[in-house]
Amino acid sequence: MKRFVLAWLFRAAVILGLVAVGGALTVVLGIVPIKASSGHFRLTRWFLHFAKQQSVKTHSMRIEPPFSLDDPRQIQIGAGHYEGGCRPCHGAPGQPAPVLPQFMTPKAPELSHAIEHYEPRHLFYLVRHGIKLTGMPAWPASDREDEVWAVVAFLRKMPAGGEARYRELVFGEDAPTDAPAVVKRSCARCHGGDGLGRGAFPRLAAQREEYLRSSLEVYARGERQSGIMRPLAASLSPAELDAAVRWYTARPAPPGRGAGSEEGRKLAEQGVPARKIPACIGCHGPRPEAIHRGYPRLAGQLPAYVEQQLELFRKGVRGGGKYVDLMREVVDDHMLTPEEVRAVAQHFGSLSTDP
Ligand code: HEC
Ligand code: HEC
Ligand code: HEC
């Protein structure tokens, strides 16, 4: 009996060995086809799709969005990114499918079917991590899951809105004709030709030149994380970067919006001495003395953006230029409460301009 089992084990080992050698030979001799031109067999396609769905479901358990996916600002941010970061492969409502991605294996699909069948956390997982061996890229800033959720917020609305809504979300008014080509082509659709940010994006108008320049450089190098700004900043030639920075710093300052509270004003002008929080205007203005050219103006900045940046500082994921450590000290050690953050953001948003 024992000998019989041993004999069978021996035969099984020989067969497995032959299969392994055969497999290795087909690879070494280059017999395995890697060509995309033939597509996948129907069975392979089904199997890969099934494996993908199961993997996505398992790995996205317990993932929750950090904000409401109906937030119009997040939807607009997601739409702005979709146009540059996803449409070239997946197409957009009312537009002909892009040609080259149809010759990929697997093809980059039109997304309305996926959007209907996946839950938001599944879409988040796919966009955050990409899909191996398919050409579907991962999010290019690993600490910016908030940006990935903005894309998911937009995806959920994309099929229903149709072409007109897509264009309305993605493109604002045309930039003025005297704007540099790079601004018209790559910046205006989000920041506006006027640099006022279309109600969703940071305002660049009348921002300090050195700060804008340094921000674009650190985005391009990934030292300030943003999966939205990194590819855009990295694609600029030195001349284009210069033209964009000059254009935006010369735009008229943003008008103040809304009314700030007394609490917000006090915080900005005096800080909270008891908790060693310094006055924000000491570095950001507005104040009678000149402020450092590398420190950003906050007057007229979009409150939702100011809150978001303070949250990134609080989490320790907001990179920046060579002076960023000054700001880290403000936020790391003596954290502002969420109410204080809101109040100070509203206050700066209500100011019209630096004196
Ligand atoms: C370079 C081309 C490329 C870019 C850019 C790209 N994708 Fe993809 N994407 C693909 C390919 C190819 C697949 C198909 C993978 C598969 O079938 O397994 C895919 C799959 C997907 C899927 C899953 C579809 C399904 O049915 O399972 C989603 C969702 C998706 N992409 C969303 C996005 C979003 C959102 C963006 C932009 C942030 C994006 N993709 C950018 C190529 C791309
Ligand atoms: C798809 C929309 C989009 C486009 C297009 C875009 N931006 Fe941005 N930009 C953003 C978002 C979103 C942020 C905030 C990112 C973050 O959280 O750090 C930002 C931030 C910035 C900042 C930092 C602002 C600050 O106060 O720190 C600068 C500078 C900037 N963008 C310049 C540009 C320039 C120049 C272009 C054109 C080459 C451009 N952006 C194109 C969306 C966009
Ligand atoms: C000692 C100087 C200093 C003080 C005081 C200071 N900051 Fe800053 N802050 C900076 C610098 C420098 C940056 C720019 C970092 C970078 O991106 O390079 C910054 C960036 C910021 C940003 C991001 C701006 C943008 O456009 O992305 C916000 C928001 C901000 N600070 C809010 C505040 C608030 C609110 C206070 C007061 C509680 C404050 N800061 C006090 C130096 C300071």
Tab-separated table of C-alpha atoms and ligand atoms in Angstrom:
chain	number	residue	atom	x	y	z
A	1	MET	CA	0.000	0.000	0.000
A	2	LYS	CA	2.771	2.375	1.031
A	3	ARG	CA	4.741	1.623	-2.142
A	4	PHE	CA	1.634	2.221	-4.269
A	5	VAL	CA	1.138	5.703	-2.776
A	6	LEU	CA	4.815	6.538	-3.193
A	7	ALA	CA	4.693	5.483	-6.857
A	8	TRP	CA	1.702	7.778	-7.470
A	9	LEU	CA	3.350	10.655	-5.688
A	10	PHE	CA	6.427	10.149	-7.860
A	11	ARG	CA	4.352	10.195	-11.075
A	12	ALA	CA	2.487	13.343	-9.971
A	13	ALA	CA	5.815	15.054	-9.210
A	14	VAL	CA	7.161	14.122	-12.678
A	15	ILE	CA	4.032	15.456	-14.410
A	16	LEU	CA	4.125	18.712	-12.434
A	17	GLY	CA	7.822	19.058	-13.212
A	18	LEU	CA	7.157	18.571	-16.950
A	19	VAL	CA	4.357	21.140	-16.892
A	20	ALA	CA	6.647	23.633	-15.119
A	21	VAL	CA	9.484	23.017	-17.620
A	22	GLY	CA	7.012	23.284	-20.534
A	23	GLY	CA	5.607	26.529	-19.102
A	24	ALA	CA	9.064	27.979	-18.589
A	25	LEU	CA	10.047	26.975	-22.166
A	26	THR	CA	6.998	28.652	-23.760
A	27	VAL	CA	7.951	31.842	-21.909
A	28	VAL	CA	11.700	31.601	-22.580
A	29	LEU	CA	11.175	30.779	-26.280
A	30	GLY	CA	8.792	33.754	-26.565
A	31	ILE	CA	5.749	31.691	-27.563
A	32	VAL	CA	3.330	33.433	-25.157
A	33	PRO	CA	1.551	36.174	-27.151
A	34	ILE	CA	1.596	39.559	-25.383
A	35	LYS	CA	-0.004	41.360	-28.330
A	36	ALA	CA	-2.886	43.695	-27.590
A	37	SER	CA	-4.088	43.469	-31.198
A	38	SER	CA	-5.929	40.176	-30.699
A	39	GLY	CA	-7.880	41.199	-27.592
A	40	HIS	CA	-8.700	38.622	-24.894
A	41	PHE	CA	-10.589	35.365	-25.403
A	42	ARG	CA	-14.150	35.703	-24.163
A	43	LEU	CA	-13.401	33.337	-21.258
A	44	THR	CA	-10.244	35.248	-20.260
A	45	ARG	CA	-12.184	38.500	-20.404
A	46	TRP	CA	-14.935	37.131	-18.192
A	47	PHE	CA	-12.420	35.693	-15.731
A	48	LEU	CA	-10.379	38.920	-15.447
A	49	HIS	CA	-13.511	41.032	-15.026
A	50	PHE	CA	-14.831	38.689	-12.341
A	51	ALA	CA	-11.493	38.685	-10.478
A	52	LYS	CA	-11.360	42.495	-10.659
A	53	GLN	CA	-14.855	42.917	-9.246
A	54	GLN	CA	-14.261	40.485	-6.401
A	55	SER	CA	-10.951	42.114	-5.503
A	56	VAL	CA	-12.476	45.603	-5.548
A	57	LYS	CA	-15.388	44.513	-3.347
A	58	THR	CA	-13.146	42.839	-0.779
A	59	HIS	CA	-10.567	45.614	-0.562
A	60	SER	CA	-13.026	48.509	-0.426
A	61	MET	CA	-14.981	47.254	2.582
A	62	ARG	CA	-15.338	49.868	5.307
A	63	ILE	CA	-14.154	52.770	3.105
A	64	GLU	CA	-16.320	55.856	3.701
A	65	PRO	CA	-16.310	59.280	1.979
A	66	PRO	CA	-15.017	62.157	4.169
A	67	PHE	CA	-17.658	64.601	2.840
A	68	SER	CA	-21.064	64.541	1.147
A	69	LEU	CA	-20.735	63.310	-2.428
A	70	ASP	CA	-23.455	65.835	-3.368
A	71	ASP	CA	-21.202	68.797	-2.467
A	72	PRO	CA	-21.258	70.986	-5.633
A	73	ARG	CA	-17.674	72.222	-5.073
A	74	GLN	CA	-16.289	68.681	-4.927
A	75	ILE	CA	-18.290	67.686	-8.026
A	76	GLN	CA	-16.814	70.634	-9.929
A	77	ILE	CA	-13.261	69.795	-8.811
A	78	GLY	CA	-13.767	66.182	-9.904
A	79	ALA	CA	-15.149	67.295	-13.272
A	80	GLY	CA	-12.177	69.599	-13.858
A	81	HIS	CA	-9.788	66.729	-13.269
A	82	TYR	CA	-11.815	64.247	-15.355
A	83	GLU	CA	-11.397	66.426	-18.452
A	84	GLY	CA	-7.584	66.258	-18.310
A	85	GLY	CA	-6.955	63.046	-16.375
A	86	CYS	CA	-9.642	60.578	-17.515
A	87	ARG	CA	-11.392	61.791	-20.690
A	88	PRO	CA	-8.346	61.092	-22.918
A	89	CYS	CA	-8.858	57.360	-22.194
A	90	HIS	CA	-12.535	56.998	-21.217
A	91	GLY	CA	-14.230	59.715	-23.297
A	92	ALA	CA	-16.954	62.069	-22.036
A	93	PRO	CA	-20.706	62.509	-22.550
A	94	GLY	CA	-21.641	63.520	-26.080
A	95	GLN	CA	-18.119	63.185	-27.443
A	96	PRO	CA	-16.818	60.516	-29.808
A	97	ALA	CA	-14.814	57.789	-28.002
A	98	PRO	CA	-11.059	58.543	-28.084
A	99	VAL	CA	-9.479	56.325	-30.734
A	100	LEU	CA	-6.187	54.975	-29.340
A	101	PRO	CA	-7.632	53.569	-26.071
A	102	GLN	CA	-9.957	51.386	-28.183
A	103	PHE	CA	-6.837	49.523	-29.290
A	104	MET	CA	-5.761	48.706	-25.746
A	105	THR	CA	-6.308	45.239	-24.215
A	106	PRO	CA	-8.380	45.552	-22.138
A	107	LYS	CA	-10.006	48.607	-23.749
A	108	ALA	CA	-10.523	51.709	-21.633
A	109	PRO	CA	-14.329	51.422	-21.342
A	110	GLU	CA	-16.966	54.123	-21.595
A	111	LEU	CA	-17.800	54.483	-17.888
A	112	SER	CA	-21.590	54.819	-17.587
A	113	HIS	CA	-22.032	51.055	-17.132
A	114	ALA	CA	-19.335	50.864	-14.416
A	115	ILE	CA	-20.756	53.918	-12.624
A	116	GLU	CA	-24.164	52.266	-12.478
A	117	HIS	CA	-22.820	48.947	-11.192
A	118	TYR	CA	-20.155	49.983	-8.697
A	119	GLU	CA	-20.846	51.607	-5.343
A	120	PRO	CA	-18.995	54.862	-4.572
A	121	ARG	CA	-16.404	53.048	-2.415
A	122	HIS	CA	-15.685	50.642	-5.295
A	123	LEU	CA	-15.143	53.566	-7.663
A	124	PHE	CA	-12.934	55.186	-5.020
A	125	TYR	CA	-10.802	52.049	-4.777
A	126	LEU	CA	-10.431	51.766	-8.572
A	127	VAL	CA	-9.478	55.427	-9.044
A	128	ARG	CA	-7.224	55.518	-5.962
A	129	HIS	CA	-5.251	52.371	-6.827
A	130	GLY	CA	-5.645	51.865	-10.583
A	131	ILE	CA	-5.646	48.363	-12.124
A	132	LYS	CA	-2.452	46.402	-12.663
A	133	LEU	CA	-1.470	45.412	-16.213
A	134	THR	CA	-4.315	47.337	-17.835
A	135	GLY	CA	-3.103	50.934	-18.288
A	136	MET	CA	-5.554	52.233	-15.659
A	137	PRO	CA	-3.266	54.478	-13.543
A	138	ALA	CA	-3.237	54.878	-9.748
A	139	TRP	CA	-3.897	58.337	-8.226
A	140	PRO	CA	-0.622	60.248	-8.483
A	141	ALA	CA	-0.691	61.609	-4.882
A	142	SER	CA	-1.072	58.894	-2.271
A	143	ASP	CA	-2.021	61.198	0.644
A	144	ARG	CA	-4.767	63.014	-1.275
A	145	GLU	CA	-7.716	60.661	-0.952
A	146	ASP	CA	-9.940	63.752	-0.651
A	147	GLU	CA	-9.171	64.500	-4.323
A	148	VAL	CA	-10.054	60.934	-5.323
A	149	TRP	CA	-13.432	61.348	-3.595
A	150	ALA	CA	-14.002	64.549	-5.587
A	151	VAL	CA	-13.600	62.478	-8.772
A	152	VAL	CA	-16.041	59.868	-7.414
A	153	ALA	CA	-18.525	62.645	-6.529
A	154	PHE	CA	-18.352	63.788	-10.149
A	155	LEU	CA	-18.516	60.279	-11.685
A	156	ARG	CA	-21.836	59.610	-9.937
A	157	LYS	CA	-23.354	62.655	-11.661
A	158	MET	CA	-21.690	62.260	-15.048
A	159	PRO	CA	-24.043	59.964	-16.990
A	160	ALA	CA	-27.255	61.749	-16.002
A	161	GLY	CA	-26.063	65.249	-16.848
A	162	GLY	CA	-25.287	64.681	-20.535
A	163	GLU	CA	-23.046	66.800	-22.710
A	164	ALA	CA	-24.398	70.262	-21.829
A	165	ARG	CA	-24.007	69.713	-18.087
A	166	TYR	CA	-20.521	68.264	-18.623
A	167	ARG	CA	-19.372	71.344	-20.507
A	168	GLU	CA	-20.948	73.634	-17.939
A	169	LEU	CA	-19.139	71.873	-15.072
A	170	VAL	CA	-15.765	71.553	-16.760
A	171	PHE	CA	-15.412	74.819	-18.663
A	172	GLY	CA	-16.242	78.286	-17.423
A	173	GLU	CA	-16.377	81.341	-19.609
A	174	ASP	CA	-13.622	81.567	-22.203
A	175	ALA	CA	-10.429	83.208	-20.959
A	176	PRO	CA	-9.799	86.768	-22.268
A	177	THR	CA	-8.164	86.758	-25.691
A	178	ASP	CA	-4.998	88.447	-24.395
A	179	ALA	CA	-4.342	85.638	-21.859
A	180	PRO	CA	-1.205	83.582	-22.631
A	181	ALA	CA	-1.839	80.365	-24.573
A	182	VAL	CA	-0.910	78.188	-21.590
A	183	VAL	CA	-3.525	79.857	-19.392
A	184	LYS	CA	-6.253	79.357	-22.011
A	185	ARG	CA	-5.229	75.774	-22.658
A	186	SER	CA	-4.316	74.444	-19.199
A	187	CYS	CA	-5.416	76.702	-16.335
A	188	ALA	CA	-8.498	78.787	-17.137
A	189	ARG	CA	-10.964	75.916	-17.126
A	190	CYS	CA	-10.449	75.537	-13.370
A	191	HIS	CA	-8.938	78.768	-12.031
A	192	GLY	CA	-10.786	80.990	-14.537
A	193	GLY	CA	-9.089	83.367	-16.967
A	194	ASP	CA	-9.531	86.016	-14.233
A	195	GLY	CA	-7.875	83.816	-11.569
A	196	LEU	CA	-10.979	83.979	-9.351
A	197	GLY	CA	-11.352	80.195	-9.236
A	198	ARG	CA	-14.914	79.764	-10.598
A	199	GLY	CA	-16.296	79.350	-7.063
A	200	ALA	CA	-14.541	76.009	-6.496
A	201	PHE	CA	-10.789	76.394	-7.064
A	202	PRO	CA	-8.191	78.507	-5.220
A	203	ARG	CA	-7.982	82.130	-6.274
A	204	LEU	CA	-4.706	83.009	-7.944
A	205	ALA	CA	-5.499	86.619	-8.888
A	206	ALA	CA	-3.129	89.125	-7.230
A	207	GLN	CA	-1.396	86.306	-5.346
A	208	ARG	CA	2.302	86.847	-4.616
A	209	GLU	CA	4.546	85.965	-7.545
A	210	GLU	CA	7.206	84.120	-5.571
A	211	TYR	CA	4.568	82.032	-3.807
A	212	LEU	CA	2.824	80.982	-7.043
A	213	ARG	CA	6.125	80.092	-8.675
A	214	SER	CA	7.281	78.043	-5.702
A	215	SER	CA	3.896	76.277	-5.427
A	216	LEU	CA	4.051	75.163	-9.060
A	217	GLU	CA	7.588	73.884	-8.598
A	218	VAL	CA	6.753	71.863	-5.487
A	219	TYR	CA	3.597	70.431	-7.098
A	220	ALA	CA	5.661	69.302	-10.099
A	221	ARG	CA	8.175	67.552	-7.848
A	222	GLY	CA	5.446	66.005	-5.687
A	223	GLU	CA	6.685	67.886	-2.584
A	224	ARG	CA	3.243	69.412	-2.254
A	225	GLN	CA	0.879	66.581	-2.995
A	226	SER	CA	-1.975	67.015	-5.437
A	227	GLY	CA	-2.937	64.447	-8.057
A	228	ILE	CA	-4.798	67.245	-9.837
A	229	MET	CA	-2.031	69.866	-9.935
A	230	ARG	CA	1.010	67.582	-10.238
A	231	PRO	CA	0.591	66.475	-13.857
A	232	LEU	CA	-0.394	70.003	-14.897
A	233	ALA	CA	2.531	71.681	-13.129
A	234	ALA	CA	5.006	69.050	-14.345
A	235	SER	CA	3.958	69.602	-17.962
A	236	LEU	CA	4.857	73.320	-17.953
A	237	SER	CA	8.032	74.530	-19.685
A	238	PRO	CA	9.909	77.264	-17.756
A	239	ALA	CA	8.542	79.863	-20.206
A	240	GLU	CA	4.955	78.636	-19.752
A	241	LEU	CA	5.284	78.620	-15.959
A	242	ASP	CA	6.567	82.169	-16.130
A	243	ALA	CA	3.737	83.320	-18.413
A	244	ALA	CA	1.036	81.748	-16.231
A	245	VAL	CA	2.465	83.196	-12.994
A	246	ARG	CA	2.806	86.688	-14.484
A	247	TRP	CA	-0.711	86.604	-15.876
A	248	TYR	CA	-2.358	85.582	-12.613
A	249	THR	CA	-0.366	87.857	-10.301
A	250	ALA	CA	-1.406	90.797	-12.488
A	251	ARG	CA	-5.167	90.047	-12.374
A	252	PRO	CA	-7.268	92.380	-10.186
A	253	ALA	CA	-7.551	91.155	-6.577
A	254	PRO	CA	-10.598	89.077	-5.670
A	255	PRO	CA	-13.541	91.012	-4.272
A	256	GLY	CA	-14.391	90.106	-0.666
A	257	ARG	CA	-17.465	87.892	-0.307
A	258	GLY	CA	-19.858	87.467	2.597
A	259	ALA	CA	-19.387	88.810	6.093
A	260	GLY	CA	-16.738	87.573	8.487
A	261	SER	CA	-17.387	87.241	12.227
A	262	GLU	CA	-15.773	89.127	15.096
A	263	GLU	CA	-14.224	85.823	16.242
A	264	GLY	CA	-12.589	85.309	12.834
A	265	ARG	CA	-11.228	88.853	12.750
A	266	LYS	CA	-9.709	88.559	16.226
A	267	LEU	CA	-8.078	85.260	15.398
A	268	ALA	CA	-6.540	86.623	12.209
A	269	GLU	CA	-5.341	89.858	13.786
A	270	GLN	CA	-4.343	88.702	17.264
A	271	GLY	CA	-4.139	84.908	17.199
A	272	VAL	CA	-4.832	83.185	20.531
A	273	PRO	CA	-1.940	84.192	22.841
A	274	ALA	CA	-3.098	81.800	25.602
A	275	ARG	CA	-2.602	78.836	23.209
A	276	LYS	CA	0.443	80.363	21.522
A	277	ILE	CA	-1.386	80.709	18.203
A	278	PRO	CA	0.251	83.648	16.374
A	279	ALA	CA	-1.671	86.323	14.489
A	280	CYS	CA	-2.183	85.106	10.924
A	281	ILE	CA	-1.806	88.606	9.468
A	282	GLY	CA	1.761	88.726	10.806
A	283	CYS	CA	2.754	86.547	7.859
A	284	HIS	CA	-0.251	86.659	5.507
A	285	GLY	CA	-1.342	90.297	5.758
A	286	PRO	CA	-3.157	92.513	5.270
A	287	ARG	CA	-1.091	94.845	7.417
A	288	PRO	CA	0.603	98.208	6.887
A	289	GLU	CA	4.145	96.791	6.646
A	290	ALA	CA	5.188	94.770	3.618
A	291	ILE	CA	4.841	91.008	3.959
A	292	HIS	CA	7.364	88.448	2.783
A	293	ARG	CA	7.103	87.702	-0.962
A	294	GLY	CA	7.114	83.959	-0.398
A	295	TYR	CA	4.106	83.995	1.961
A	296	PRO	CA	0.673	83.690	0.367
A	297	ARG	CA	-2.048	86.307	0.655
A	298	LEU	CA	-5.235	84.969	2.189
A	299	ALA	CA	-7.400	88.085	1.689
A	300	GLY	CA	-10.192	87.212	-0.744
A	301	GLN	CA	-9.233	83.509	-0.822
A	302	LEU	CA	-12.090	80.985	-1.134
A	303	PRO	CA	-13.084	79.983	2.444
A	304	ALA	CA	-13.683	76.313	1.539
A	305	TYR	CA	-10.167	76.151	0.084
A	306	VAL	CA	-8.605	77.781	3.183
A	307	GLU	CA	-10.404	75.258	5.405
A	308	GLN	CA	-9.247	72.370	3.245
A	309	GLN	CA	-5.601	73.509	3.319
A	310	LEU	CA	-5.700	73.919	7.110
A	311	GLU	CA	-7.088	70.397	7.363
A	312	LEU	CA	-4.175	69.124	5.221
A	313	PHE	CA	-1.716	70.980	7.476
A	314	ARG	CA	-3.413	69.440	10.523
A	315	LYS	CA	-3.048	65.932	9.088
A	316	GLY	CA	0.603	66.649	8.322
A	317	VAL	CA	0.222	66.039	4.567
A	318	ARG	CA	0.373	69.650	3.272
A	319	GLY	CA	3.770	70.088	1.670
A	320	GLY	CA	4.953	73.423	0.372
A	321	GLY	CA	7.933	75.585	-0.465
A	322	LYS	CA	10.968	76.521	1.604
A	323	TYR	CA	8.982	78.516	4.209
A	324	VAL	CA	6.311	75.903	4.847
A	325	ASP	CA	7.752	74.896	8.217
A	326	LEU	CA	6.690	78.290	9.604
A	327	MET	CA	3.099	77.392	8.856
A	328	ARG	CA	3.482	73.827	10.124
A	329	GLU	CA	4.450	75.251	13.516
A	330	VAL	CA	1.255	77.310	13.582
A	331	VAL	CA	-0.961	74.302	13.010
A	332	ASP	CA	0.852	71.287	14.413
A	333	ASP	CA	1.453	72.399	17.966
A	334	HIS	CA	-1.594	74.397	18.909
A	335	MET	CA	-4.411	73.137	16.766
A	336	LEU	CA	-7.250	75.475	15.884
A	337	THR	CA	-10.719	74.029	16.578
A	338	PRO	CA	-12.959	73.344	13.553
A	339	GLU	CA	-15.094	76.368	14.550
A	340	GLU	CA	-12.010	78.591	14.636
A	341	VAL	CA	-10.856	77.288	11.263
A	342	ARG	CA	-14.248	78.116	9.754
A	343	ALA	CA	-14.336	81.565	11.352
A	344	VAL	CA	-10.844	82.546	10.221
A	345	ALA	CA	-11.495	81.213	6.686
A	346	GLN	CA	-14.742	83.234	6.444
A	347	HIS	CA	-12.955	86.312	7.730
A	348	PHE	CA	-10.197	86.185	5.105
A	349	GLY	CA	-12.754	85.387	2.393
A	350	SER	CA	-14.674	88.557	3.275
A	351	LEU	CA	-11.642	90.854	2.847
A	352	SER	CA	-11.359	92.498	-0.522
A	353	THR	CA	-7.666	93.072	-0.954
A	354	ASP	CA	-4.326	93.803	0.693
A	355	PRO	CA	-3.707	97.521	1.296
B	1	HEC	C1	-4.174	55.673	-19.789
B	1	HEC	C2	-5.571	55.383	-19.908
B	1	HEC	C3	-6.447	55.545	-18.680
B	1	HEC	C4	-6.599	56.663	-17.893
B	1	HEC	C5	-5.856	57.989	-17.984
B	1	HEC	C6	-7.652	56.345	-16.956
B	1	HEC	N1	-8.096	55.079	-17.158
B	1	HEC	FE1	-9.613	54.166	-16.148
B	1	HEC	N2	-9.247	52.444	-17.159
B	1	HEC	C7	-8.356	52.301	-18.184
B	1	HEC	C8	-8.432	50.950	-18.693
B	1	HEC	C9	-7.609	50.380	-19.819
B	1	HEC	C10	-9.408	50.290	-17.916
B	1	HEC	C11	-9.918	48.868	-18.102
B	1	HEC	C12	-9.392	47.963	-17.041
B	1	HEC	C13	-10.127	46.638	-17.044
B	1	HEC	O1	-10.960	46.384	-17.901
B	1	HEC	O2	-9.843	45.884	-16.132
B	1	HEC	C14	-9.897	51.269	-16.958
B	1	HEC	C15	-10.858	50.995	-16.005
B	1	HEC	C16	-11.492	51.956	-15.228
B	1	HEC	C17	-12.612	51.710	-14.345
B	1	HEC	C18	-13.264	50.351	-14.094
B	1	HEC	C19	-14.225	50.020	-15.190
B	1	HEC	C20	-14.900	48.668	-14.984
B	1	HEC	O3	-15.843	48.420	-15.721
B	1	HEC	O4	-14.464	47.904	-14.128
B	1	HEC	C21	-12.970	52.903	-13.796
B	1	HEC	C22	-14.114	53.188	-12.831
B	1	HEC	C23	-12.054	53.898	-14.333
B	1	HEC	N3	-11.167	53.293	-15.192
B	1	HEC	C24	-12.089	55.241	-14.011
B	1	HEC	C25	-11.102	56.147	-14.393
B	1	HEC	C26	-11.048	57.511	-13.929
B	1	HEC	C27	-12.081	58.185	-13.045
B	1	HEC	C28	-9.931	58.062	-14.464
B	1	HEC	C29	-9.376	59.450	-14.219
B	1	HEC	C30	-9.087	59.779	-12.838
B	1	HEC	C31	-9.280	57.041	-15.270
B	1	HEC	N4	-10.031	55.902	-15.209
B	1	HEC	C32	-8.119	57.236	-16.000
B	1	HEC	C33	-7.532	53.265	-18.702
B	1	HEC	C34	-7.382	54.546	-18.200
B	2	HEC	C1	-8.389	70.465	-13.143
B	2	HEC	C2	-8.449	71.735	-12.500
B	2	HEC	C3	-7.185	72.567	-12.451
B	2	HEC	C4	-6.441	73.017	-13.518
B	2	HEC	C5	-6.685	72.771	-15.000
B	2	HEC	C6	-5.378	73.808	-12.942
B	2	HEC	N1	-5.477	73.820	-11.578
B	2	HEC	FE1	-4.232	74.769	-10.266
B	2	HEC	N2	-5.272	73.986	-8.710
B	2	HEC	C7	-6.349	73.138	-8.796
B	2	HEC	C8	-6.696	72.658	-7.484
B	2	HEC	C9	-7.831	71.682	-7.136
B	2	HEC	C10	-5.775	73.241	-6.591
B	2	HEC	C11	-5.642	72.985	-5.084
B	2	HEC	C12	-4.749	71.760	-4.922
B	2	HEC	C13	-4.356	71.447	-3.513
B	2	HEC	O1	-5.216	71.000	-2.751
B	2	HEC	O2	-3.179	71.658	-3.177
B	2	HEC	C14	-4.892	74.072	-7.390
B	2	HEC	C15	-3.844	74.830	-6.872
B	2	HEC	C16	-3.041	75.657	-7.621
B	2	HEC	C17	-2.015	76.528	-7.067
B	2	HEC	C18	-1.707	76.735	-5.595
B	2	HEC	C19	-2.613	77.824	-5.056
B	2	HEC	C20	-2.331	78.207	-3.642
B	2	HEC	O3	-2.963	79.162	-3.160
B	2	HEC	O4	-1.503	77.565	-3.002
B	2	HEC	C21	-1.417	77.155	-8.123
B	2	HEC	C22	-0.283	78.157	-8.059
B	2	HEC	C23	-2.058	76.683	-9.324
B	2	HEC	N3	-3.036	75.774	-8.995
B	2	HEC	C24	-1.734	77.096	-10.602
B	2	HEC	C25	-2.253	76.551	-11.773
B	2	HEC	C26	-1.771	76.854	-13.095
B	2	HEC	C27	-0.687	77.860	-13.423
B	2	HEC	C28	-2.510	76.091	-13.967
B	2	HEC	C29	-2.332	75.966	-15.461
B	2	HEC	C30	-1.045	75.468	-15.892
B	2	HEC	C31	-3.452	75.310	-13.173
B	2	HEC	N4	-3.248	75.608	-11.848
B	2	HEC	C32	-4.388	74.439	-13.691
B	2	HEC	C33	-7.015	72.803	-9.961
B	2	HEC	C34	-6.567	73.062	-11.241
B	3	HEC	C1	5.168	82.593	10.760
B	3	HEC	C2	4.455	82.817	9.537
B	3	HEC	C3	3.035	82.329	9.433
B	3	HEC	C4	1.998	82.513	10.324
B	3	HEC	C5	2.006	83.243	11.644
B	3	HEC	C6	0.826	81.904	9.699
B	3	HEC	N1	1.173	81.354	8.491
B	3	HEC	FE1	-0.074	80.429	7.209
B	3	HEC	N2	1.453	80.078	5.905
B	3	HEC	C7	2.744	80.526	6.086
B	3	HEC	C8	3.542	80.168	4.928
B	3	HEC	C9	4.999	80.477	4.716
B	3	HEC	C10	2.672	79.478	4.049
B	3	HEC	C11	2.998	78.933	2.663
B	3	HEC	C12	3.601	77.550	2.696
B	3	HEC	C13	3.880	77.037	1.301
B	3	HEC	O1	2.963	76.503	0.666
B	3	HEC	O2	5.007	77.176	0.840
B	3	HEC	C14	1.363	79.450	4.703
B	3	HEC	C15	0.235	78.864	4.127
B	3	HEC	C16	-1.026	78.987	4.669
B	3	HEC	C17	-2.231	78.530	4.014
B	3	HEC	C18	-2.332	77.902	2.641
B	3	HEC	C19	-2.524	79.011	1.633
B	3	HEC	C20	-2.713	78.550	0.218
B	3	HEC	O3	-2.941	79.417	-0.646
B	3	HEC	O4	-2.647	77.349	-0.061
B	3	HEC	C21	-3.276	78.805	4.849
B	3	HEC	C22	-4.738	78.516	4.607
B	3	HEC	C23	-2.725	79.449	6.023
B	3	HEC	N3	-1.352	79.544	5.893
B	3	HEC	C24	-3.491	79.882	7.102
B	3	HEC	C25	-2.959	80.512	8.229
B	3	HEC	C26	-3.745	80.900	9.369
B	3	HEC	C27	-5.260	80.710	9.486
B	3	HEC	C28	-2.896	81.452	10.282
B	3	HEC	C29	-3.220	82.010	11.642
B	3	HEC	C30	-3.844	81.108	12.566
B	3	HEC	C31	-1.565	81.404	9.692
B	3	HEC	N4	-1.645	80.812	8.445
B	3	HEC	C32	-0.424	81.887	10.281
B	3	HEC	C33	3.231	81.229	7.164
B	3	HEC	C34	2.504	81.583	8.281
